[in-house]
Short mmCIF file of N, CA, C and O in Angstrom, two decimals:
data_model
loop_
_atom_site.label_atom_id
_atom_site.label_comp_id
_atom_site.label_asym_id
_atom_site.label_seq_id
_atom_site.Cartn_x
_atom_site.Cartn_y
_atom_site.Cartn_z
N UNK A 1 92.18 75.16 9.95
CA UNK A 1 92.55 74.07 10.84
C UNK A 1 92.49 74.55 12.27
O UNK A 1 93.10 75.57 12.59
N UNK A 2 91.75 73.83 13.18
CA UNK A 2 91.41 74.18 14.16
C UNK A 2 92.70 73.96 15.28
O UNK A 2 93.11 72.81 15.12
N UNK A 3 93.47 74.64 16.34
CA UNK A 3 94.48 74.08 17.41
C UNK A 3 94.18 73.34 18.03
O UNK A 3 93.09 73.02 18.50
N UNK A 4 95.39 72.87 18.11
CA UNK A 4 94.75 71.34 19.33
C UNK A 4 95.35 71.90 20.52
O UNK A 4 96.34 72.63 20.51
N UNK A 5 94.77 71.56 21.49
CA UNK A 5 95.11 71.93 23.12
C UNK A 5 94.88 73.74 23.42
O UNK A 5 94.60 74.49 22.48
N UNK A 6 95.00 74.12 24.49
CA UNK A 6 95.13 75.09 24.59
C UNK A 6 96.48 75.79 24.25
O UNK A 6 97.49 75.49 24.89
N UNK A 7 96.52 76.81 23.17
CA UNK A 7 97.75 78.01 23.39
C UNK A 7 98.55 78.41 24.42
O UNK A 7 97.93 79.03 25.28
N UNK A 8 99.80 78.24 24.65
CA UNK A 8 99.92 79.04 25.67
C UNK A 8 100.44 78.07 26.79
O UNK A 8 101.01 78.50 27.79
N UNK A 9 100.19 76.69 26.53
CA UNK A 9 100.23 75.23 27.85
C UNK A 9 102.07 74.86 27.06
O UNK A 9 102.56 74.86 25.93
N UNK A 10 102.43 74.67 28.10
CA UNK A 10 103.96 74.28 27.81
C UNK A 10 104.44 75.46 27.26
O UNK A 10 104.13 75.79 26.12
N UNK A 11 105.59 76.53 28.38
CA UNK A 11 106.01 77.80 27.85
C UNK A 11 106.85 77.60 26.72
O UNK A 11 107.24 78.60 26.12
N UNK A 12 107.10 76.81 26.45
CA UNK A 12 108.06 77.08 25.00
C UNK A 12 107.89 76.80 23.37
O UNK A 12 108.64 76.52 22.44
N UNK A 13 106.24 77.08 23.61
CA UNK A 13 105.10 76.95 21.96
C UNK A 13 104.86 78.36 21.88
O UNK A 13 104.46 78.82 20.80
N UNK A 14 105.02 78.97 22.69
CA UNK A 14 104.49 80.70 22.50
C UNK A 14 104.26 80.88 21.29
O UNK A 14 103.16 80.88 20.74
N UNK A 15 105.69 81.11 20.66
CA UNK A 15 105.80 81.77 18.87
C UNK A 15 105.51 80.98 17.91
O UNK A 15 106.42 80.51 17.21
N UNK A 16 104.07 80.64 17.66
CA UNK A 16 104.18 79.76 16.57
C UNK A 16 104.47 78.45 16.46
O UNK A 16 104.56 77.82 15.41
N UNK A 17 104.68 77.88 18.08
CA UNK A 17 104.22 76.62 18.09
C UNK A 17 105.73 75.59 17.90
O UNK A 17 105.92 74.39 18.06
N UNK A 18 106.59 76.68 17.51
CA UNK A 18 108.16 75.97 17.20
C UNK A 18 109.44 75.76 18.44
O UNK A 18 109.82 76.81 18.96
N UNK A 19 110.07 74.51 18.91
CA UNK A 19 110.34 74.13 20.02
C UNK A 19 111.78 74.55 19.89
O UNK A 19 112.56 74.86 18.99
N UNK A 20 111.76 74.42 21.27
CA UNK A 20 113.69 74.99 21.08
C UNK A 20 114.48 74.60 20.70
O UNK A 20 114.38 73.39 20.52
N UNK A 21 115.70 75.19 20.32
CA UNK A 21 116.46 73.93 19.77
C UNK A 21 117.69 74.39 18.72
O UNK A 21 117.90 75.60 18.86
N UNK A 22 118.24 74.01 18.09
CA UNK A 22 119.13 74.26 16.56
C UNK A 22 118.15 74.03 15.71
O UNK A 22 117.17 73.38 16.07
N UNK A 23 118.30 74.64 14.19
CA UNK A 23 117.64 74.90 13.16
C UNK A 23 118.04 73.87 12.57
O UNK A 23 117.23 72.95 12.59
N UNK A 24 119.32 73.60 11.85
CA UNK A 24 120.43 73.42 11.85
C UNK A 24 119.84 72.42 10.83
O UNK A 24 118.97 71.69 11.31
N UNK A 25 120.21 72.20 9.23
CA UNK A 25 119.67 71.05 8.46
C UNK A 25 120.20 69.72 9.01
O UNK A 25 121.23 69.71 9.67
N UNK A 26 119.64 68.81 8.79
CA UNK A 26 119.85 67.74 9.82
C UNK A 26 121.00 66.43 9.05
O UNK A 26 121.18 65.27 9.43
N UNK A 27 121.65 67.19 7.86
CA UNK A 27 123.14 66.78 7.70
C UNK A 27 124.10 67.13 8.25
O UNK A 27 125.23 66.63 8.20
N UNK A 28 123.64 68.20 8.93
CA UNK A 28 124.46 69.09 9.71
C UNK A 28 124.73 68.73 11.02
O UNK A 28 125.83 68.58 11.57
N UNK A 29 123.22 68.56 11.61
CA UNK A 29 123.30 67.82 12.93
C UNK A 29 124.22 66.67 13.11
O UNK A 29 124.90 66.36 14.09
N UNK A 30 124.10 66.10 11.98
CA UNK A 30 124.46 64.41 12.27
C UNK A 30 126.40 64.42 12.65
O UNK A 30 126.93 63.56 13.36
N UNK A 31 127.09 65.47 12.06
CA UNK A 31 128.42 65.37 12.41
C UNK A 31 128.27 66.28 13.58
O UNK A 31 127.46 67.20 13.58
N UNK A 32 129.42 65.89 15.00
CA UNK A 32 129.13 66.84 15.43
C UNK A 32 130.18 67.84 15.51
O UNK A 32 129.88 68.82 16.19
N UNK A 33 131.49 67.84 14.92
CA UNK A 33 132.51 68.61 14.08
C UNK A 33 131.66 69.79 13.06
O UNK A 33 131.86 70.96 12.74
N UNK A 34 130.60 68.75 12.76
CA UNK A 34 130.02 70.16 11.36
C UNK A 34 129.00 71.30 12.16
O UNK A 34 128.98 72.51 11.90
N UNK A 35 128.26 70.68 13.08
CA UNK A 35 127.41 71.20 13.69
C UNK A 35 127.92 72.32 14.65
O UNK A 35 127.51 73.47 14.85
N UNK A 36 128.79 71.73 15.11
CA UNK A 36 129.67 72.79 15.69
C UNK A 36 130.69 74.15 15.12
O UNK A 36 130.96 75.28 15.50
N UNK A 37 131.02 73.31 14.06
CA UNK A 37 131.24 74.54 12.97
C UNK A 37 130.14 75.45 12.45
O UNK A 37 130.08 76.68 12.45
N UNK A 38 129.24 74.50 11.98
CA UNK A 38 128.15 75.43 11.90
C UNK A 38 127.80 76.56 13.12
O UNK A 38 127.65 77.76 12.89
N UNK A 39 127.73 76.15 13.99
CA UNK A 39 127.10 77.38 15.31
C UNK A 39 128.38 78.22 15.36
O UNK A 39 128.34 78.99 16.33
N UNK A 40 129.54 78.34 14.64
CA UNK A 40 130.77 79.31 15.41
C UNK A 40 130.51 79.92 14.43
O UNK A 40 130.28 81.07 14.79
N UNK A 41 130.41 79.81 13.25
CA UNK A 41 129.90 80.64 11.78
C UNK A 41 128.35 81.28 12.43
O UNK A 41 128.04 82.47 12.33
N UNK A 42 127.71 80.49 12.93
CA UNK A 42 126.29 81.53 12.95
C UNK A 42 126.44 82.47 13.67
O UNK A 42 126.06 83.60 13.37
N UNK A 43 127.14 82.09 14.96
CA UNK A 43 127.62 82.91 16.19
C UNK A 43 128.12 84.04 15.85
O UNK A 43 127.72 85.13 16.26
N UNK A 44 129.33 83.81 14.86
CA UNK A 44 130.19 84.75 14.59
C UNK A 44 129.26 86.29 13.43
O UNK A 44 129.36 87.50 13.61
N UNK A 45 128.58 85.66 12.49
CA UNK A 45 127.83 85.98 11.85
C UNK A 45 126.25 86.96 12.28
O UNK A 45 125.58 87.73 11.60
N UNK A 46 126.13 86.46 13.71
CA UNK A 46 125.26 87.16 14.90
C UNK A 46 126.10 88.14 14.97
O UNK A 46 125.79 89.20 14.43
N UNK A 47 127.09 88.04 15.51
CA UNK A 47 127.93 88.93 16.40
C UNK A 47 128.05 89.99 15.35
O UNK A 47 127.75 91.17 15.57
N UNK A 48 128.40 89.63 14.43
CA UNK A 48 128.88 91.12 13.72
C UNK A 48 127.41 91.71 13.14
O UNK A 48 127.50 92.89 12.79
N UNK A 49 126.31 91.21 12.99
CA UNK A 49 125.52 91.77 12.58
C UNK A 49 124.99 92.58 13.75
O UNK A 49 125.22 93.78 13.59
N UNK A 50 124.41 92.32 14.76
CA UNK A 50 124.57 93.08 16.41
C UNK A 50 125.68 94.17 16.39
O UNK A 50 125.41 95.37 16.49
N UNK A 51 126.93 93.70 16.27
CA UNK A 51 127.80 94.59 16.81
C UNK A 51 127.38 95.75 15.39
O UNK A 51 127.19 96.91 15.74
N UNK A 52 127.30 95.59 14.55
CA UNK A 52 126.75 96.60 13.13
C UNK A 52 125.62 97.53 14.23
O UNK A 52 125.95 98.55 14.83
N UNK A 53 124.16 96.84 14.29
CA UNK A 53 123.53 97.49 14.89
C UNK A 53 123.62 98.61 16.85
O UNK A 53 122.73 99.36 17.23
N UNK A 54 124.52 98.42 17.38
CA UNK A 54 125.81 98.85 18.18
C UNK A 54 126.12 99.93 18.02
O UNK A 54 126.07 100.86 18.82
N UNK A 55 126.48 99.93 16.99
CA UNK A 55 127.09 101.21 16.21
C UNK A 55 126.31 101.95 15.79
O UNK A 55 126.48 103.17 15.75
N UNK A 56 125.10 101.24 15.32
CA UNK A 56 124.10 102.02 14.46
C UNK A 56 123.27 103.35 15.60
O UNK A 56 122.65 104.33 15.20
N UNK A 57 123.52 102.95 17.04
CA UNK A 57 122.66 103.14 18.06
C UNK A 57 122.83 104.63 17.59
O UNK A 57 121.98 105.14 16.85
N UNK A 58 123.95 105.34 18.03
CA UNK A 58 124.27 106.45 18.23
C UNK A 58 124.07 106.98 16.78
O UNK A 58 123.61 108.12 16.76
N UNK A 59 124.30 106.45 15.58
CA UNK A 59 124.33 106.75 14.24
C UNK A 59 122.81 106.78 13.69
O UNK A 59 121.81 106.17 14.05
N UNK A 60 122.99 107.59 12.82
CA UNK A 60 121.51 107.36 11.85
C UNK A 60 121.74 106.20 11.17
O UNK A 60 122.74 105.80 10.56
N UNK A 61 120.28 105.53 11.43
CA UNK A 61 120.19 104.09 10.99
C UNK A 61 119.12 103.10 12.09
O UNK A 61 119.09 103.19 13.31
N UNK A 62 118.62 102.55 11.58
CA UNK A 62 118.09 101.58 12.44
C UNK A 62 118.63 100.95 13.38
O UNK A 62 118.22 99.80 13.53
N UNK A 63 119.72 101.45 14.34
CA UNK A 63 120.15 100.44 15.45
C UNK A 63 119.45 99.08 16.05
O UNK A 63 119.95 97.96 16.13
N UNK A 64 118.12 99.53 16.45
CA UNK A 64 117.34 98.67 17.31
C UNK A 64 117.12 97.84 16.23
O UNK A 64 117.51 96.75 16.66
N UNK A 65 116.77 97.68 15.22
CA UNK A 65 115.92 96.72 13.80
C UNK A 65 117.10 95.71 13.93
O UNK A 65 116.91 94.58 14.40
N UNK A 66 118.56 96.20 13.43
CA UNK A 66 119.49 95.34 13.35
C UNK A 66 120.09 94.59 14.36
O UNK A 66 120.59 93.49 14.16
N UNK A 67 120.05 95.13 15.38
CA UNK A 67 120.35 94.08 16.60
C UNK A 67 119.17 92.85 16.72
O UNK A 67 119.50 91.67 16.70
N UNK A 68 118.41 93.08 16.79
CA UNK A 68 116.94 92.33 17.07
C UNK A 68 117.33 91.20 15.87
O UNK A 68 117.27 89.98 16.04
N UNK A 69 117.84 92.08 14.23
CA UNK A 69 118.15 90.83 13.32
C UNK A 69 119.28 90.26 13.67
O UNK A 69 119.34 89.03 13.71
N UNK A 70 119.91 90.70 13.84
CA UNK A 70 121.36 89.57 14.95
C UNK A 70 120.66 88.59 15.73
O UNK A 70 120.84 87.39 15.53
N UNK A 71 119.94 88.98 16.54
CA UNK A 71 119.63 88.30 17.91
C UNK A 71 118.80 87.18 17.03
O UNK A 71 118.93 86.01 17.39
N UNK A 72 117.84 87.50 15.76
CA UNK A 72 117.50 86.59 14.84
C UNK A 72 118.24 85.31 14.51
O UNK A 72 117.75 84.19 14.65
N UNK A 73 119.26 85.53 14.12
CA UNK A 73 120.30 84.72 13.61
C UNK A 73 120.72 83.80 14.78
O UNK A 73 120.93 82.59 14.75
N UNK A 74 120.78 84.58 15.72
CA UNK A 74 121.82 83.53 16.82
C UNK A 74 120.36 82.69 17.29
O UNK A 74 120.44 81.52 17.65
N UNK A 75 119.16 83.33 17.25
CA UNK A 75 118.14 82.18 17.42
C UNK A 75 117.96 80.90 16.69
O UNK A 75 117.29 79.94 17.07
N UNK A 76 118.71 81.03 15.48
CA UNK A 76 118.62 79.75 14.70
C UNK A 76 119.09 78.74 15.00
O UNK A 76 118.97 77.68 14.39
N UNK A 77 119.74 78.97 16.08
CA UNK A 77 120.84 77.84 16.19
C UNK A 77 121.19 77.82 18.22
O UNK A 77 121.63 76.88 18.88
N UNK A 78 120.84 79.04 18.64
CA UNK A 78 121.02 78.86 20.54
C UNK A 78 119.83 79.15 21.25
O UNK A 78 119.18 80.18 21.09
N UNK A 79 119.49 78.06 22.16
CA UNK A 79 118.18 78.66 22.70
C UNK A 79 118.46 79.70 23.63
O UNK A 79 117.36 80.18 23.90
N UNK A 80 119.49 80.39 24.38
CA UNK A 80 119.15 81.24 25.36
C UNK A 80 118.63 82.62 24.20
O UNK A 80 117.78 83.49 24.41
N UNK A 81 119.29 82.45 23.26
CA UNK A 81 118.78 83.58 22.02
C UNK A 81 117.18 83.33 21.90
O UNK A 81 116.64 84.42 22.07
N UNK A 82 116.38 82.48 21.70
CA UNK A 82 115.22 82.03 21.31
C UNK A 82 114.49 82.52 22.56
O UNK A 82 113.45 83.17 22.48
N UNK A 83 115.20 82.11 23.95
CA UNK A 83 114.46 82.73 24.89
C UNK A 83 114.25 83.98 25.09
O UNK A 83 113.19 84.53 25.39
N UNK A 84 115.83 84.68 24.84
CA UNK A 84 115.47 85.88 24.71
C UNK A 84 114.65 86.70 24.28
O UNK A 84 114.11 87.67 24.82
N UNK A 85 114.55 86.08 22.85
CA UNK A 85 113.36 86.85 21.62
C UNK A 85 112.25 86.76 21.82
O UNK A 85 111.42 87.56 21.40
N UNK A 86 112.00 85.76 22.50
CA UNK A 86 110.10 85.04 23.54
C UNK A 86 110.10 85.97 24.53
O UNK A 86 109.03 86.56 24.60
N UNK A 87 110.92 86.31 25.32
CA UNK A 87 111.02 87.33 26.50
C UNK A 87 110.21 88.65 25.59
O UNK A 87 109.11 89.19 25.50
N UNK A 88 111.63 88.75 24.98
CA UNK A 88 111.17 90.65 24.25
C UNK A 88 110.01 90.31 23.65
O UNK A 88 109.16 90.59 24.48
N UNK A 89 109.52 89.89 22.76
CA UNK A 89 108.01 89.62 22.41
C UNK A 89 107.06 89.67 23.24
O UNK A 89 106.07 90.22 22.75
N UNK A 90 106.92 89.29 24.35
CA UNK A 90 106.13 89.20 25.34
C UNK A 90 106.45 90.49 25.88
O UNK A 90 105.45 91.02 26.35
N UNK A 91 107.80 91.38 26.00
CA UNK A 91 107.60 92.65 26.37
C UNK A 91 106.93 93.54 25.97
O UNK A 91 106.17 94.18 26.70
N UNK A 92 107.13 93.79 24.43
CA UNK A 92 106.46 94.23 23.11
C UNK A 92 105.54 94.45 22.92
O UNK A 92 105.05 95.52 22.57
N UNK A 93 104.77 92.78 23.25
CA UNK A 93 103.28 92.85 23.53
C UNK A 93 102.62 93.02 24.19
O UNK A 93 101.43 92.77 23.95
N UNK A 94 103.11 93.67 25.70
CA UNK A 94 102.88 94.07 26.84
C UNK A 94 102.50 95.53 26.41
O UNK A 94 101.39 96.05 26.52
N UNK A 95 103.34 95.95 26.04
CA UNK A 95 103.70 97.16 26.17
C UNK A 95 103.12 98.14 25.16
O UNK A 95 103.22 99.36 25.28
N UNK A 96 102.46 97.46 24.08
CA UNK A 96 102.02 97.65 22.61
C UNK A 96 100.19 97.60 23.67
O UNK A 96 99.35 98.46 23.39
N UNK A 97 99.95 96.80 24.48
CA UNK A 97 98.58 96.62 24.85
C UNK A 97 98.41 97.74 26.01
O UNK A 97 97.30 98.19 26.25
N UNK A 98 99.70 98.22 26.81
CA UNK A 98 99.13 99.21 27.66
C UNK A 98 99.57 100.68 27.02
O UNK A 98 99.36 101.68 27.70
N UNK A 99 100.08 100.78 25.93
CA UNK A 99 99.65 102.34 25.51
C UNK A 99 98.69 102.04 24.63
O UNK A 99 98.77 103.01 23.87
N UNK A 100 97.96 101.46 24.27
CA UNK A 100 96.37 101.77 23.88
C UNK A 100 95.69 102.21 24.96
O UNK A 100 95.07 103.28 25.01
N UNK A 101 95.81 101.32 25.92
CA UNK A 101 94.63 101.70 27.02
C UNK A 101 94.16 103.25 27.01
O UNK A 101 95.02 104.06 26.67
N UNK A 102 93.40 103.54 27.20
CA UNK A 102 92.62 104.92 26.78
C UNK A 102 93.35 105.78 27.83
O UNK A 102 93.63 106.94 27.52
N UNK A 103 93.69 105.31 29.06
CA UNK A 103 94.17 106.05 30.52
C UNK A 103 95.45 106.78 29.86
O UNK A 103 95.77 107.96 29.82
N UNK A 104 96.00 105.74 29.42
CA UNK A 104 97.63 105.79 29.03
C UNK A 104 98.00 106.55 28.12
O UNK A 104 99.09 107.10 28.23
N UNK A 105 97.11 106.81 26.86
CA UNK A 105 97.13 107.15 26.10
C UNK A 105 96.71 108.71 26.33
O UNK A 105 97.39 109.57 25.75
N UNK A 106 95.60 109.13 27.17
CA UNK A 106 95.52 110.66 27.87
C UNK A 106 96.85 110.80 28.31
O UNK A 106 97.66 111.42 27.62
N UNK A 107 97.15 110.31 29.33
CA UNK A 107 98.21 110.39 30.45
C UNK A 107 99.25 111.25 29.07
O UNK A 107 99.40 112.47 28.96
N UNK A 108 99.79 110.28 28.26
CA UNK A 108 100.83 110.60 27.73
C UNK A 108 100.42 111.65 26.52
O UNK A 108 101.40 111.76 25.78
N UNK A 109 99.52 112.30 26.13
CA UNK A 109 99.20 113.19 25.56
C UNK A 109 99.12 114.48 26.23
O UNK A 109 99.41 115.56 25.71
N UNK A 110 98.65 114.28 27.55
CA UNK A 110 98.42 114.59 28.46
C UNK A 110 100.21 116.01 28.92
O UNK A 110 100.31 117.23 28.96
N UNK A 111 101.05 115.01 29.12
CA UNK A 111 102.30 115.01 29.30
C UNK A 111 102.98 115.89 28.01
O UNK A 111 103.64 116.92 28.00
N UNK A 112 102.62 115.19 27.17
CA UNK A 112 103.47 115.92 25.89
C UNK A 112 102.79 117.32 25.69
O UNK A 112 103.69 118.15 25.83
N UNK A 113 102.01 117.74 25.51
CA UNK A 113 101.42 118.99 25.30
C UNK A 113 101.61 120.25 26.65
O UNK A 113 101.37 121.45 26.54
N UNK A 114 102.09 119.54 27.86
CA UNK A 114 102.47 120.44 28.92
C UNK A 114 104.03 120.66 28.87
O UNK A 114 104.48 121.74 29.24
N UNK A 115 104.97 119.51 28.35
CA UNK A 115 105.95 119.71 27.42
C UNK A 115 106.01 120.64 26.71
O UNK A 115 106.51 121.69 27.12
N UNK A 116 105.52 120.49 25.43
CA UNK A 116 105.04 121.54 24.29
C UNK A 116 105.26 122.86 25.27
O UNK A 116 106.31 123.51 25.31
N UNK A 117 104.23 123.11 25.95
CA UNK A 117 103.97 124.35 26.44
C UNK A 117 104.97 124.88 27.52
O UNK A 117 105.16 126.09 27.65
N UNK A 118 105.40 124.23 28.05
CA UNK A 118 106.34 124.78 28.66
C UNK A 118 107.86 125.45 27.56
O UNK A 118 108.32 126.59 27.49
N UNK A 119 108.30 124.11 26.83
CA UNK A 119 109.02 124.92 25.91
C UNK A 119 109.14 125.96 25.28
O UNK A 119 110.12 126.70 25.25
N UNK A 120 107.55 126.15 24.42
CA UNK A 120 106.96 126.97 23.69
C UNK A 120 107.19 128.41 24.87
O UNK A 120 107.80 129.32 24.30
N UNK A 121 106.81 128.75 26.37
CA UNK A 121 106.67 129.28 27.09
C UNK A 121 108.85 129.83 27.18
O UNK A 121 109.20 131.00 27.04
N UNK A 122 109.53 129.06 27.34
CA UNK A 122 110.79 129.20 27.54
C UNK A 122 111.69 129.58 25.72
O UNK A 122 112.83 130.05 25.69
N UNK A 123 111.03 129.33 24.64
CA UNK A 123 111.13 129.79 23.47
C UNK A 123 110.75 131.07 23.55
O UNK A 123 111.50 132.01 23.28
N UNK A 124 109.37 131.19 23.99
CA UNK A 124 109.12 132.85 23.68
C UNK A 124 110.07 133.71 25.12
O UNK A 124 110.72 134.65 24.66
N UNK A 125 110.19 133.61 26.18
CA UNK A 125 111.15 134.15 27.01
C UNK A 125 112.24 134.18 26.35
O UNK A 125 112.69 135.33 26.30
N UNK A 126 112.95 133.32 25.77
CA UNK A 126 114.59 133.82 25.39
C UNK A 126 114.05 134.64 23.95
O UNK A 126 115.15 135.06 23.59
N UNK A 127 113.22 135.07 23.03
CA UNK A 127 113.27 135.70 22.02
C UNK A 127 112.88 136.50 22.39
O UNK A 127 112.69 137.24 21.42
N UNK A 128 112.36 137.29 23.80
CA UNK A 128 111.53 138.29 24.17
C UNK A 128 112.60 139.16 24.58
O UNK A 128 112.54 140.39 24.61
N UNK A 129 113.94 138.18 25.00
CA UNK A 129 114.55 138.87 25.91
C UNK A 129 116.41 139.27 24.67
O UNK A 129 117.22 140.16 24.44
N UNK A 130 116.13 138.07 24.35
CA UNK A 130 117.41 138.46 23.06
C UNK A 130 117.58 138.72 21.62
O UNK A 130 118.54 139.00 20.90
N UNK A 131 115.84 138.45 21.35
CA UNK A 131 115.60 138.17 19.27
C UNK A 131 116.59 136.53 19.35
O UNK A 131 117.06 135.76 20.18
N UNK A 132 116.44 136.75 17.73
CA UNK A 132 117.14 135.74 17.18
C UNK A 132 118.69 135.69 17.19
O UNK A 132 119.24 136.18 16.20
N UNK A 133 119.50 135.17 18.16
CA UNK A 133 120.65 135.48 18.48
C UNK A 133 120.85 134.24 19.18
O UNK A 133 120.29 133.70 20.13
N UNK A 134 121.83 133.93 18.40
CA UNK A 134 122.48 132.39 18.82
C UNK A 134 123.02 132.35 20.10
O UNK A 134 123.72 133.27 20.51
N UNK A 135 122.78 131.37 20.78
CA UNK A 135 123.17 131.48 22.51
C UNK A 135 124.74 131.65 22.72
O UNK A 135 125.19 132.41 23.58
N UNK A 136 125.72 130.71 21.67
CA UNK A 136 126.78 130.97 21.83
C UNK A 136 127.76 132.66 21.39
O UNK A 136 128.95 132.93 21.57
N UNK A 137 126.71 133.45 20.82
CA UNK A 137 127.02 135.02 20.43
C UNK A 137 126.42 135.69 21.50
O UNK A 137 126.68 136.89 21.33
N UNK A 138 125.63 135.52 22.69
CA UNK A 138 125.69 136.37 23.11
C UNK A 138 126.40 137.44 23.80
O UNK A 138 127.59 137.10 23.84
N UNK A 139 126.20 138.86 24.52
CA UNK A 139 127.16 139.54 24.87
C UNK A 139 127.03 139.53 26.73
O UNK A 139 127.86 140.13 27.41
#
C-alpha cells in the first residue's frame, strides 16, 4: 500500500502515523471519573516502572531499557510523554546516522586506540616500577 501525502508533513505523524492523544479504550473515555482513574493508575504504574529503572542506573541491569519502558506506558495515555519519545527517537536517529559516517567512525577509533595506548603505556610503567603489587600495599 502505497502513503498518501508526504511523510514527515504535520509534526505529529512521525512514528507510524499515530496522533496524539490517550489510548485509552473508548469505554473508558466516555466517563470522565473512569478516564481519569484510568490515567492515575497508568501514571502511577509509569512512575514506578521508571523509578525501578532509576535504580537500575547505578545497579547491574538495564537502567536505560526500563525507563524508556516507563516513559512507554505514560505514552499511552499523556502526550508530553509521546512528545518526549518523538524527541528521543529523533535523537537516536540522529545519532545512530552520525557514528556511521566514515569521519566519525575513524575519529572515534581513532581516539580509543590512543586510549588503549596510553594506558597500556601507564600499565607497563607501574609494573616496571613495582611488579604485581596492589596499589593499596604499597611501601
Amino acid at each position: 500500500m502505497a502513503s498518501e501525502g508526504g511523510e514527515g508533513e504535520g509534526g505529529d505523524r512521525q512514528d507510524g502515523g499515530r496522533p496524539l492523544g490517550s489510548r485509552a479504550p473508548e469505554f473508558i473515555k466516555r466517563y470522565r471519573t473512569l478516564h481519569l482513574s484510568w490515567q492515575v493508575v497508568i501514571f502511577l504504574i509509569g512512575l514506578a516502572v521508571v523509578g525501578l529503572g532509576v535504580v537500575m542506573l547505578p545497579l547491574p541491569g538495564p537502567g536505560w531499557v526500563v525507563i524508556f519502558l516507563g516513559m512507554g506506558i505514560w505514552a499511552t495515555e499523556f502526550v508530553w510523554a509521546q512528545l518526549v519519545l518523538r524527541w528521543t527517537r529523533r535523537k537516536v536517529a540522529a545519532a545512530a546516522e552520525r557514528a556511521l559516517d566514515p569521519r566519525v567512525r575513524r575519529r572515534n577509533i581513532t581516539l580509543t586506540v590512543i586510549g588503549l595506548v596510553v594506558i597500556g603505556a601507564l600499565l607497563g610503567w607501574y609494573l616496571s616500577q613495582y611488579g604485581l603489587v596492589l596499589p593499596w600495599k604499597l611501601h
